[in-house]
Structure formats: C-alpha cells, structure tokens
CSV table of C-alpha atoms in Angstrom, one decimal:
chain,number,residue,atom,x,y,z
N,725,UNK,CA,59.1,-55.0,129.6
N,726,UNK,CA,55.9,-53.8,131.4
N,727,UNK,CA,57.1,-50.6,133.1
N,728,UNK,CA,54.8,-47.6,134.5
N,729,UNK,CA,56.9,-45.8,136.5
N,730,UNK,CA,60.6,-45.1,137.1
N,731,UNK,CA,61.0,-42.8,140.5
N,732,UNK,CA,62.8,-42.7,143.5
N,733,UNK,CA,61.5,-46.2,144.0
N,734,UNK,CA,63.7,-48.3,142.7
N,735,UNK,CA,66.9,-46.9,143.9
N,736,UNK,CA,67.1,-49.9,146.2
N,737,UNK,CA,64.9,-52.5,147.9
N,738,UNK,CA,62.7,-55.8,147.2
N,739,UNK,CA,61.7,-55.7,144.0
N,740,UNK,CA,58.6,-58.1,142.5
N,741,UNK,CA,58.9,-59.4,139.0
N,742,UNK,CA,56.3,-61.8,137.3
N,743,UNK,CA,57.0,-63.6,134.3
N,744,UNK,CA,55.0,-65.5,131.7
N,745,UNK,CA,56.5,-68.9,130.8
N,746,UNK,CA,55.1,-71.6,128.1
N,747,UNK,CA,56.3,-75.0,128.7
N,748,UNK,CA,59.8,-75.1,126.8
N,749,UNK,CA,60.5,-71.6,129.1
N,750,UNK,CA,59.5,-73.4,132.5
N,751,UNK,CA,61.8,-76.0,131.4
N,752,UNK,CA,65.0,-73.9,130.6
N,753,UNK,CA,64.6,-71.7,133.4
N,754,UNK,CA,64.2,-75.1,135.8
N,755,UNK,CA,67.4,-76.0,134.6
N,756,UNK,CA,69.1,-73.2,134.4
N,757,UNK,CA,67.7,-70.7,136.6
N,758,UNK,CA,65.7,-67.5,136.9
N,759,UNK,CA,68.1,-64.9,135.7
N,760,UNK,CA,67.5,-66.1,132.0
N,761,UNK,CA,64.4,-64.1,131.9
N,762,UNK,CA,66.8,-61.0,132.1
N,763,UNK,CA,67.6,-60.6,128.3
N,764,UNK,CA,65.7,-58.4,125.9
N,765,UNK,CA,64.6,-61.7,124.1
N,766,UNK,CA,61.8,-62.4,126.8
N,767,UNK,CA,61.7,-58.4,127.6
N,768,UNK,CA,57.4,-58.7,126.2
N,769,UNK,CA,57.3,-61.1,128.6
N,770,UNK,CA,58.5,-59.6,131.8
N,771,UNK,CA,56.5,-57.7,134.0
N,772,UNK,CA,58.5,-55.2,136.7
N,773,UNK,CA,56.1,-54.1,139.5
N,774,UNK,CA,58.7,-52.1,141.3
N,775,UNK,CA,58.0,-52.1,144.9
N,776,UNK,CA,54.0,-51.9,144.8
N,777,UNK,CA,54.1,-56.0,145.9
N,778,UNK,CA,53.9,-55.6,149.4
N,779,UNK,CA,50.9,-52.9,148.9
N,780,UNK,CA,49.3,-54.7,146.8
N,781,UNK,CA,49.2,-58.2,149.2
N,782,UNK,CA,48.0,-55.3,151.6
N,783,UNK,CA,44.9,-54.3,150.1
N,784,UNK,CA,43.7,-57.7,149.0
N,785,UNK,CA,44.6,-59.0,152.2
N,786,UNK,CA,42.5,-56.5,153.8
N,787,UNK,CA,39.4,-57.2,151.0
N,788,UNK,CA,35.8,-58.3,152.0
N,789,UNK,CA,35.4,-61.3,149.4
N,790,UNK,CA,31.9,-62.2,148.8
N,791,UNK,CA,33.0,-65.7,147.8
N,792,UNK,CA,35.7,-68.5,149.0
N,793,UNK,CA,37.0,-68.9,145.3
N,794,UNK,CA,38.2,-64.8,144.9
N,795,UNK,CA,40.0,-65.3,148.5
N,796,UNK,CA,42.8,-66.9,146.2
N,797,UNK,CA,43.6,-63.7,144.7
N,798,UNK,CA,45.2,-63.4,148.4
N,799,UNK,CA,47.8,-65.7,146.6
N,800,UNK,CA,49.0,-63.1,144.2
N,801,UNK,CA,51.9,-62.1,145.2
N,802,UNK,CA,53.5,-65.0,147.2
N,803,UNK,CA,52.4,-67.5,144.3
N,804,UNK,CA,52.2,-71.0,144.3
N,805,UNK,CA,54.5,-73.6,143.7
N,806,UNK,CA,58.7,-73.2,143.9
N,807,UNK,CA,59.9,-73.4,140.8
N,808,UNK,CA,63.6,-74.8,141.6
N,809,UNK,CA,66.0,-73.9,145.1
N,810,UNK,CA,67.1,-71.1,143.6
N,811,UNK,CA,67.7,-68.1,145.9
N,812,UNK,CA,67.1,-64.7,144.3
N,813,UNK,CA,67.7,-62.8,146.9
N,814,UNK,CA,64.4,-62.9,149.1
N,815,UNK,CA,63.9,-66.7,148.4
N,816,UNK,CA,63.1,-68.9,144.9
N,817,UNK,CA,61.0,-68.5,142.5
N,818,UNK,CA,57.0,-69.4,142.7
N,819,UNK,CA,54.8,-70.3,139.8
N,820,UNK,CA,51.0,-70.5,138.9
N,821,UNK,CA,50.0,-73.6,136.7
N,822,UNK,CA,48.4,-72.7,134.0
N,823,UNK,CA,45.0,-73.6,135.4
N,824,UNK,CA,45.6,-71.3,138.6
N,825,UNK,CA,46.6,-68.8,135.6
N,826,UNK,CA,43.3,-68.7,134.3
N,827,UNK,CA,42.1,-69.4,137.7
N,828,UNK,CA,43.5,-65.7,138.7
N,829,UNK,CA,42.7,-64.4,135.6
N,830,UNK,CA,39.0,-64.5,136.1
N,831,UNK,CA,38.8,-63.1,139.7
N,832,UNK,CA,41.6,-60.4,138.6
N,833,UNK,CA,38.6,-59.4,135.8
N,834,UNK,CA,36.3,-58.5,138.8
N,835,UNK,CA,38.9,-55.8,140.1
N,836,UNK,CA,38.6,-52.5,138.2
N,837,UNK,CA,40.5,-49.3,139.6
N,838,UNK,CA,37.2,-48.2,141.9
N,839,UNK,CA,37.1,-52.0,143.6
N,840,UNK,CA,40.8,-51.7,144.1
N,841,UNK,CA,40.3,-47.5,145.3
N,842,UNK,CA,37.6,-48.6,147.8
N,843,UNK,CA,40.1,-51.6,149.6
N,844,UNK,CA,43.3,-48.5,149.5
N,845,UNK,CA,43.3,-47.7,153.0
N,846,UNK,CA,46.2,-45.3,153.5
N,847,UNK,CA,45.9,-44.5,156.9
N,848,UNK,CA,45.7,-48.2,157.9
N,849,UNK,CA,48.7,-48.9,155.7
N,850,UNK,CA,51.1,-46.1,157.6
N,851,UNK,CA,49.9,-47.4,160.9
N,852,UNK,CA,50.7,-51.2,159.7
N,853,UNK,CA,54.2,-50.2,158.0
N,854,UNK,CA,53.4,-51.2,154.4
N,855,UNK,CA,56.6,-51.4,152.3
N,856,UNK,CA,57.6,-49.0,150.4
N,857,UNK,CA,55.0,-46.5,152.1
N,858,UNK,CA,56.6,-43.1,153.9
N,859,UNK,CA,54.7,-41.1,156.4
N,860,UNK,CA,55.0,-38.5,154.2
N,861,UNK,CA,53.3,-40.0,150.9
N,862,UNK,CA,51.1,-37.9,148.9
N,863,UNK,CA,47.5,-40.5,149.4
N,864,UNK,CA,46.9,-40.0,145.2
N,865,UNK,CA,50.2,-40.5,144.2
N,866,UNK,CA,51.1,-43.8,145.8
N,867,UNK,CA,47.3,-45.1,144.7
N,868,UNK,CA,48.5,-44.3,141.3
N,869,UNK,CA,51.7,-45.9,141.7
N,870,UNK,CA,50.5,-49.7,143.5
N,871,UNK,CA,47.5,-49.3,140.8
N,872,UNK,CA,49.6,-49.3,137.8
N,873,UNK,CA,51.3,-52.4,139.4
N,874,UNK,CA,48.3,-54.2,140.1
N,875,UNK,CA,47.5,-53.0,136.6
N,876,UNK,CA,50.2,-54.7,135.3
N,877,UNK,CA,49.7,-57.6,137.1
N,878,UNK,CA,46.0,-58.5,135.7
N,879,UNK,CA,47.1,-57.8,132.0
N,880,UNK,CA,50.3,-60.2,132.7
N,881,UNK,CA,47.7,-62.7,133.8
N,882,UNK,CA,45.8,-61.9,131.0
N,883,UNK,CA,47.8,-62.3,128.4
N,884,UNK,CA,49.5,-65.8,129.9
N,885,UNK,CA,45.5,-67.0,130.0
N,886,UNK,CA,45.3,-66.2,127.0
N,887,UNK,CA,48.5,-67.8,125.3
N,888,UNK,CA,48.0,-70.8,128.0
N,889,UNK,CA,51.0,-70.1,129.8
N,890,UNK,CA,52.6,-70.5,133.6
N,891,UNK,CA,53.3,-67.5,135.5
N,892,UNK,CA,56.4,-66.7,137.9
N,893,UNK,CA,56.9,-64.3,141.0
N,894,UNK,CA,59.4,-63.6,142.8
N,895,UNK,CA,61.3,-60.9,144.8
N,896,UNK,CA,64.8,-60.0,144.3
C-alpha cells in the first residue's frame, strides 16, 4: 500500500482510495464488490490518499488550463464510470478505462510540485471550507500533506498506464 503519512488525519472522516485493476480484477470486484481490494494480496496495488481528496479537487478546480484536454484532470477525484451499486459509504465505486488511464496519465506528467505549489491557495481554501483544512493549519505542512497525495495519485496512474490497467476511486 501507497502510504505517506499517518497523523491525526485519519482518526475519522471520508477517506479516498484508488486502485489499479486489470481485467480479471474489474471482473471479480464487479461481482463481488469493492472490499476485496482490502487484503494484503492487492496491498501494491492500493493507493490510500487519506483525506487530501477534497483538497486536491480544490486546487485543480481552481487551475487556469491552457487547453480543453487537461480540464479532464478536473475528473480526478470523482472519476468516471460506476463500477457496480455498491455503497461504500459516500456512494459506489468509479472507474477510469484504461484509455482515460493513459488519458490522465499524460496531463498528470505536466503537474510537478511548483505547478501544483502555484494553484495551493490557502487562504482561499479556509474561506471556502476545504475538507479536512482547520483554521489553524500550518500553510507548509498541509501543502506537504495534499502533495504527497497528489503524489501518489500520478504514480498510481502511472503505473496502471504502464501495466494497461483500469483505475478505481472512491470515498469510504
């Protein structure tokens, strides 16, 4: 499992997970649900951003994109398709084809830690009530923290480019 940070964090709350799935996966966990991804077997596979989702959606949402086609980075978080009715707790499961994998994958390559600094608005953030963000939250810190989750987002979509696989969000 992809983990950067354990903290205060994850005492409680909505949680974002993203998971890389080839075909025989998608089909098994279509069948029998999400919570199969849960076992140390698929642990390389499994990617725990913690609570740096809603953040994250912030600051892209917020981006200046110079072109229609790396607006769909906007998508990141909320995904794409359902992949069954399964409720895990904030709604089912979302995937990325494998062609919106690579899609993401490119325009993810653009972002590097300055793109991302110079779209972290703080300020704005506090004043529009980003989850998990307290008015007291040292500026550096929580940039560290939703960068190592966006961090762990592009290699996740990396590596399921890579290996041609689907990718699954969701919030529990």
């Amino acid at each position: 499992m992809h983990e950067f940070f354990n903290d205060w964090r994850n005492i409680m709350g909505m949680i974002c997970y993203y998971f890389r799935a080839d075909e025989d996966m998608m089909k098994k966990i279509r069948e029998r649900g999400v919570h199969i991804i849960f076992s140390e077997k698929y642990e390389k596979n499994l990617l725990n951003i913690e609570k740096t989702w809603d953040a994250i959606q912030y600051v892209l949402r917020k981006t200046q994109f110079e072109t229609k086609e790396d607006e769909y980075v906007r998508h990141l978080i909320s995904g794409g398709e359902m992949v069954n009715e399964e409720d895990l707790g904030y709604g089912p499961a979302s995937f990325f084809t494998k062609e919106q994998t690579v899609r993401l994958n490119n325009i993810l390559n653009k972002w590097d830690k300055e793109m991302f600094r110079k779209n972290f608005h703080i300020k704005s953030m506090l004043e529009d009530r980003v989850y998990p963000l307290r008015n007291d939250e040292e500026e550096e810190e929580f940039f560290s923290y939703i960068w190592a989750g966006f961090s762990g987002i592009k290699q996740i979509f990396e590596e399921a480019a890579r290996e041609g696989e689907y990718v699954i969000t969701f919030i529990s």
